[in-house]
PDB file of C-alpha atoms and ligand atoms in Angstrom:
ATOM      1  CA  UNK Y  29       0.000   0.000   0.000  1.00 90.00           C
ATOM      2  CA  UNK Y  30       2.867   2.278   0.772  1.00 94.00           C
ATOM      3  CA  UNK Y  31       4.379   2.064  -2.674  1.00 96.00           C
ATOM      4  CA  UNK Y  32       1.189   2.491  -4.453  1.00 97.00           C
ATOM      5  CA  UNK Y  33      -1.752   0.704  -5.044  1.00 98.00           C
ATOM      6  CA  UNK Y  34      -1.482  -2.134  -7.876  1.00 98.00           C
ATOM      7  CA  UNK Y  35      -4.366  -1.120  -9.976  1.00 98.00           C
ATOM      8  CA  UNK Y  36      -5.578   1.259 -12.983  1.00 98.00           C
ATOM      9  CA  UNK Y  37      -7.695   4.811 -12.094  1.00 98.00           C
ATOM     10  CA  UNK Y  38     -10.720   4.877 -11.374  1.00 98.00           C
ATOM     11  CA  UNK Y  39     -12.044   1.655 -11.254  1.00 98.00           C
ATOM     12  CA  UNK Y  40     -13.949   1.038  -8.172  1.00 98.00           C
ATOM     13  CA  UNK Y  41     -17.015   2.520  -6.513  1.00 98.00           C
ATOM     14  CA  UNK Y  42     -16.386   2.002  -3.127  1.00 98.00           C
ATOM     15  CA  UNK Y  43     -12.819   1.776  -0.798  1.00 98.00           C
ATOM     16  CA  UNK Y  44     -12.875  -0.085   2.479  1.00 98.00           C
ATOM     17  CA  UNK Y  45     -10.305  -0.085   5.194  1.00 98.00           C
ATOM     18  CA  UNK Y  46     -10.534  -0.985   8.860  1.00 97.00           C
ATOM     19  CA  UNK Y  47      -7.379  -0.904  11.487  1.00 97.00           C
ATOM     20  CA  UNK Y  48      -5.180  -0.247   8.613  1.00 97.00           C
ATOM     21  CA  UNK Y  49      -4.098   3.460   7.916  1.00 98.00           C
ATOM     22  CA  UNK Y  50      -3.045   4.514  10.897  1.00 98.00           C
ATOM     23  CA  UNK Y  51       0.576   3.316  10.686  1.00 97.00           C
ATOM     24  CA  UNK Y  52       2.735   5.675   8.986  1.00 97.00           C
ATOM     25  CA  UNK Y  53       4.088   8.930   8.803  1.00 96.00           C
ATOM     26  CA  UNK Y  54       2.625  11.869   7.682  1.00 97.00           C
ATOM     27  CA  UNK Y  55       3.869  11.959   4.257  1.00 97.00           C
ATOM     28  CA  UNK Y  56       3.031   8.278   3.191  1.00 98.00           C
ATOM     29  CA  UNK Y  57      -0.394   8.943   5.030  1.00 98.00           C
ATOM     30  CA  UNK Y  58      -1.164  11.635   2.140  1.00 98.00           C
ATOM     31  CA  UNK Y  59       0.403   9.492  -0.736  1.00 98.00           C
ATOM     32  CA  UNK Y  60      -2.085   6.062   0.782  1.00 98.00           C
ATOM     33  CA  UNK Y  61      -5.200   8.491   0.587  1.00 98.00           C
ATOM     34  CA  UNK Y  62      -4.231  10.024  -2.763  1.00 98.00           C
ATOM     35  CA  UNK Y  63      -3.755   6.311  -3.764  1.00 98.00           C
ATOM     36  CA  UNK Y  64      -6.725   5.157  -2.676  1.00 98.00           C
ATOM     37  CA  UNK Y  65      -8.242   8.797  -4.631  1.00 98.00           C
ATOM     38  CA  UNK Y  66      -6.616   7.779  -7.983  1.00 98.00           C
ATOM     39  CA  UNK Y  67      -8.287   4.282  -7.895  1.00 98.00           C
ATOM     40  CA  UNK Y  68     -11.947   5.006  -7.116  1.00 98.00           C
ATOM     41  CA  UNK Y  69     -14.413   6.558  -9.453  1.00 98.00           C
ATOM     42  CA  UNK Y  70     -15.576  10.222  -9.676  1.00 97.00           C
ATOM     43  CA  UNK Y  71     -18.221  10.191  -7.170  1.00 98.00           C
ATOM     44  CA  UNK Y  72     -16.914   6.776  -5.498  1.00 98.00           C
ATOM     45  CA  UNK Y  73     -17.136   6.208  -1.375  1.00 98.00           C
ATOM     46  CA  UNK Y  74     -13.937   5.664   0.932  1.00 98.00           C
ATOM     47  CA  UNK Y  75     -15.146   4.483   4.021  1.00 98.00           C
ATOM     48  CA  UNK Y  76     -12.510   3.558   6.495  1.00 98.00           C
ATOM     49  CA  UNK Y  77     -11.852   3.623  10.856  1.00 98.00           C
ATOM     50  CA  UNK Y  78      -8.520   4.309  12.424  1.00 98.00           C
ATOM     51  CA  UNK Y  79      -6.997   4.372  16.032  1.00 97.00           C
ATOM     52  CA  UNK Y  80      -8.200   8.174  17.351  1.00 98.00           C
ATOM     53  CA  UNK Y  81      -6.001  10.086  19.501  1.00 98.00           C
ATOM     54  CA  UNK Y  82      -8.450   8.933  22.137  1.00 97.00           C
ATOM     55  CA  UNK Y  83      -7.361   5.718  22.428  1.00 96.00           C
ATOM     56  CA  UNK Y  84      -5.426   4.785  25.591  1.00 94.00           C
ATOM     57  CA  UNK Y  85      -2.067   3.758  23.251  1.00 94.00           C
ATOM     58  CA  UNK Y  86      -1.866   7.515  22.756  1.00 97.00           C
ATOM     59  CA  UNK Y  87       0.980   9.017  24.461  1.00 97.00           C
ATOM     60  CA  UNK Y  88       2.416   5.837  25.240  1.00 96.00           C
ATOM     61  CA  UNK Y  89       5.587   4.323  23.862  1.00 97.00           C
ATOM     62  CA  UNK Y  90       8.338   6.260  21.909  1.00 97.00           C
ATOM     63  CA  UNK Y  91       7.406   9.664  20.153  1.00 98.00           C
ATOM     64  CA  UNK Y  92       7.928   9.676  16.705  1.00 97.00           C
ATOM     65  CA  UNK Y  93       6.191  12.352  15.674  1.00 96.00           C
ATOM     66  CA  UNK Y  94       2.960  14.315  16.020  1.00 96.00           C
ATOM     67  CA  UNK Y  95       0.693  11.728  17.367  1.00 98.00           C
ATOM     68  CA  UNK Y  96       2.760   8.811  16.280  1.00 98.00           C
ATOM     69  CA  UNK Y  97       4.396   6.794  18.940  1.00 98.00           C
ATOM     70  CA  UNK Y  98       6.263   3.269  18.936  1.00 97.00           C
ATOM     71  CA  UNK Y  99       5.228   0.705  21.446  1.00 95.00           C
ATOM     72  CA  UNK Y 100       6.615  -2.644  21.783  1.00 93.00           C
ATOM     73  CA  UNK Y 101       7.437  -2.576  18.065  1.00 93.00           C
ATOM     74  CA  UNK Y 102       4.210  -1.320  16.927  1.00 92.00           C
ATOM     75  CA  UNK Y 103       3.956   2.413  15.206  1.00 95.00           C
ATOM     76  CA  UNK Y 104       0.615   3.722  15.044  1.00 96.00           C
ATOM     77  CA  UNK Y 105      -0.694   7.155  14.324  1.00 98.00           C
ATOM     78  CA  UNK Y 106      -3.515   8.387  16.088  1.00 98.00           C
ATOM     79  CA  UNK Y 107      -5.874  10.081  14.137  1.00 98.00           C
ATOM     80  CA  UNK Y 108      -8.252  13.234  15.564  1.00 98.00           C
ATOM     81  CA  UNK Y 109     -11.022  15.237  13.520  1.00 97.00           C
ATOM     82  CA  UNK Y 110      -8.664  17.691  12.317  1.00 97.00           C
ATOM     83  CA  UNK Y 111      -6.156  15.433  10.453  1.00 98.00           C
ATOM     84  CA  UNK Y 112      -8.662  13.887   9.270  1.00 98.00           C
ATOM     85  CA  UNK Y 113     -10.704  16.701   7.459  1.00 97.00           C
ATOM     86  CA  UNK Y 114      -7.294  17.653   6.238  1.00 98.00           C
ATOM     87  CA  UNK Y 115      -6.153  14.297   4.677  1.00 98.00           C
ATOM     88  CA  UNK Y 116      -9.658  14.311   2.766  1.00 98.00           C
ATOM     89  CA  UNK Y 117      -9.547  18.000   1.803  1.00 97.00           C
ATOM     90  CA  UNK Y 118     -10.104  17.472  -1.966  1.00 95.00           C
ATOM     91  CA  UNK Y 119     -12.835  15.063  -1.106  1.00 98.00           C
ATOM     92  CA  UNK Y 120     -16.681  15.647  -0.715  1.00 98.00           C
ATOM     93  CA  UNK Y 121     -19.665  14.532   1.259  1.00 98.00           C
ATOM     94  CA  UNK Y 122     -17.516  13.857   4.554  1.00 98.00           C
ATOM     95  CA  UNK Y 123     -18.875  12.464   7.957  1.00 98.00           C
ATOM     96  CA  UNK Y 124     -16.373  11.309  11.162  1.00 98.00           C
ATOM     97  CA  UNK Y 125     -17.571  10.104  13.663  1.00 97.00           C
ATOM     98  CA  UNK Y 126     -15.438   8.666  16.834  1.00 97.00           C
ATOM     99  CA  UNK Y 127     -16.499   5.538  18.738  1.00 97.00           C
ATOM    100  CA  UNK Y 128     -15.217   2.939  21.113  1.00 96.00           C
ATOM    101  CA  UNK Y 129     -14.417  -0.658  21.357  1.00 93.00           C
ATOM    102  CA  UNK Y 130     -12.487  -3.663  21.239  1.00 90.00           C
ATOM    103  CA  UNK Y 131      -9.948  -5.560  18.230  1.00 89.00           C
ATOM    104  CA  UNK Y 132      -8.147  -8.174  19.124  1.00 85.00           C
ATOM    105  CA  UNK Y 133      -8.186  -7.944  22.628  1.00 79.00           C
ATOM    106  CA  UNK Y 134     -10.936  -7.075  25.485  1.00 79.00           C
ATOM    107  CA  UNK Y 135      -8.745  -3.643  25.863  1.00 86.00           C
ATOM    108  CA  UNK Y 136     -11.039  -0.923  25.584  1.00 93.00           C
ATOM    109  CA  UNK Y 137      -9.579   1.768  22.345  1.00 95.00           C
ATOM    110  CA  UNK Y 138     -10.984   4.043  21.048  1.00 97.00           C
ATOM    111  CA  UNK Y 139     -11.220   4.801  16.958  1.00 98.00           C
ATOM    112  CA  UNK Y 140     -12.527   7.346  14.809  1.00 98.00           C
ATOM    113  CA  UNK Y 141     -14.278   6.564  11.260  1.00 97.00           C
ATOM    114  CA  UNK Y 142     -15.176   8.428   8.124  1.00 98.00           C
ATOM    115  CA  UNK Y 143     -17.078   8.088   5.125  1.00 98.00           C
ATOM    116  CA  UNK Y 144     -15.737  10.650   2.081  1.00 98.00           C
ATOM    117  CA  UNK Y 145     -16.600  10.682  -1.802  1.00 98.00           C
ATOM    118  CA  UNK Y 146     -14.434  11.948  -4.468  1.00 98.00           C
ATOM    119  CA  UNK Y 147     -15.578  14.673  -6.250  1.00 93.00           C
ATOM    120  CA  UNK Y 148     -17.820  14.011  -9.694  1.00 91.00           C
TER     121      UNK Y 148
HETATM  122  C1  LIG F 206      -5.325  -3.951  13.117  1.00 54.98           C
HETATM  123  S1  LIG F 206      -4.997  -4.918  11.688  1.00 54.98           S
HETATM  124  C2  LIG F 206      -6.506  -4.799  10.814  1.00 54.98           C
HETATM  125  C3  LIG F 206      -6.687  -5.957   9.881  1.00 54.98           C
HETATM  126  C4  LIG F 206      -8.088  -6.034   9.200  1.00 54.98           C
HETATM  127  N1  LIG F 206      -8.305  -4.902   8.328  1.00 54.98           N
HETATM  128  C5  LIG F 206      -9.176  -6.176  10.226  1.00 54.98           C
HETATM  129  O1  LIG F 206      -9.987  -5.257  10.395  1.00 54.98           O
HETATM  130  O2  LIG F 206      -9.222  -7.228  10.902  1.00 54.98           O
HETATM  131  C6  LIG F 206      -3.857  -3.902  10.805  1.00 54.98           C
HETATM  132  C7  LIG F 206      -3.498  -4.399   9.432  1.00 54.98           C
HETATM  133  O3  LIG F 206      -2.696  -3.423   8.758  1.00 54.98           O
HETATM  134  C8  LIG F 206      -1.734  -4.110   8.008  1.00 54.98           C
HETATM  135  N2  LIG F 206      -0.601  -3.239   7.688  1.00 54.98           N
HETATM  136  C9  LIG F 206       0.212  -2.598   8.535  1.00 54.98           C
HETATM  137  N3  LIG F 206       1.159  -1.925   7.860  1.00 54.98           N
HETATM  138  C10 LIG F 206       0.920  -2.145   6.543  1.00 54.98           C
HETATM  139  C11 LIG F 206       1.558  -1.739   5.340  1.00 54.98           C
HETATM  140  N4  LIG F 206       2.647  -0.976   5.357  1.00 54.98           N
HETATM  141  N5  LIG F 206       1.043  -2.148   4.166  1.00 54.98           N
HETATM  142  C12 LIG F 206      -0.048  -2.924   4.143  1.00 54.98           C
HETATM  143  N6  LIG F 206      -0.704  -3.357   5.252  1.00 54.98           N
HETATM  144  C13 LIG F 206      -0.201  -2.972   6.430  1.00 54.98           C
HETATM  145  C14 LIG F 206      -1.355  -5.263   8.908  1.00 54.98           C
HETATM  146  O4  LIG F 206      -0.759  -6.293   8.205  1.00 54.98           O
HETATM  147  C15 LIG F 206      -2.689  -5.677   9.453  1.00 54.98           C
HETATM  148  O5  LIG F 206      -3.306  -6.621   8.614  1.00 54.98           O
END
């Protein structure tokens, strides 16, 4: 995903991702999302949820960088409103929303998702 995704333009309608964006830096971040842009359709849906600066990871573990921290070999990058609105800038229709739960483990964390559509 970080070197590009292995398919033509605009060719699907819809984008899924759970759990998986949230794990690099700034600067692939933008290239995954304009990826993920370039694939889907004018008027296609991106719906994905990512580890929110809420979560109780956040703050723990080596800093790397604005809300990215290493713990026990795992980088994530916690997401919050903001970053979000600006990763999706060129994108249309947006809704976030933040919400709790569980993956993987009965640890509480908390997550925040969005639903975006390229422009037509
Ligand atoms: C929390 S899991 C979520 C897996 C699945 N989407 C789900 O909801 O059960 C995070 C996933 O991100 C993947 N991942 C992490 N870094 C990645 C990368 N650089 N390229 C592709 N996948 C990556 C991991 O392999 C893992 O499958």
């Amino acid at each position: 995903m970080t070197q590009g995704l292995p398919f033509a333009g605009h060719i699907f309608d819809g984008v899924f991702s759970h759990l998986a964006l949230h794990y690099f830096e700034p600067d692939v971040t933008a290239f995954v999302f304009d990826e993920i842009r370039r694939v889907l359709r004018p008027g296609g849906v991106l719906v994905f949820a990512v580890k929110s600066t809420k979560d109780p990871y956040y703050g723990r573990g080596q800093r790397l960088g604005d809300h990215i921290f290493a713990r026990k070999g795992h980088v994530r990058h916690f997401f919050d409103e903001e970053y979000v609105r600006k990763l999706l800038v060129d994108w249309t229709d947006i809704s976030t929303d933040a919400y709790g739960g569980t993956y993987a483990s009965s640890e509480p964390s908390a997550f925040i998702r969005a639903v975006a559509r390229t422009a037509v």
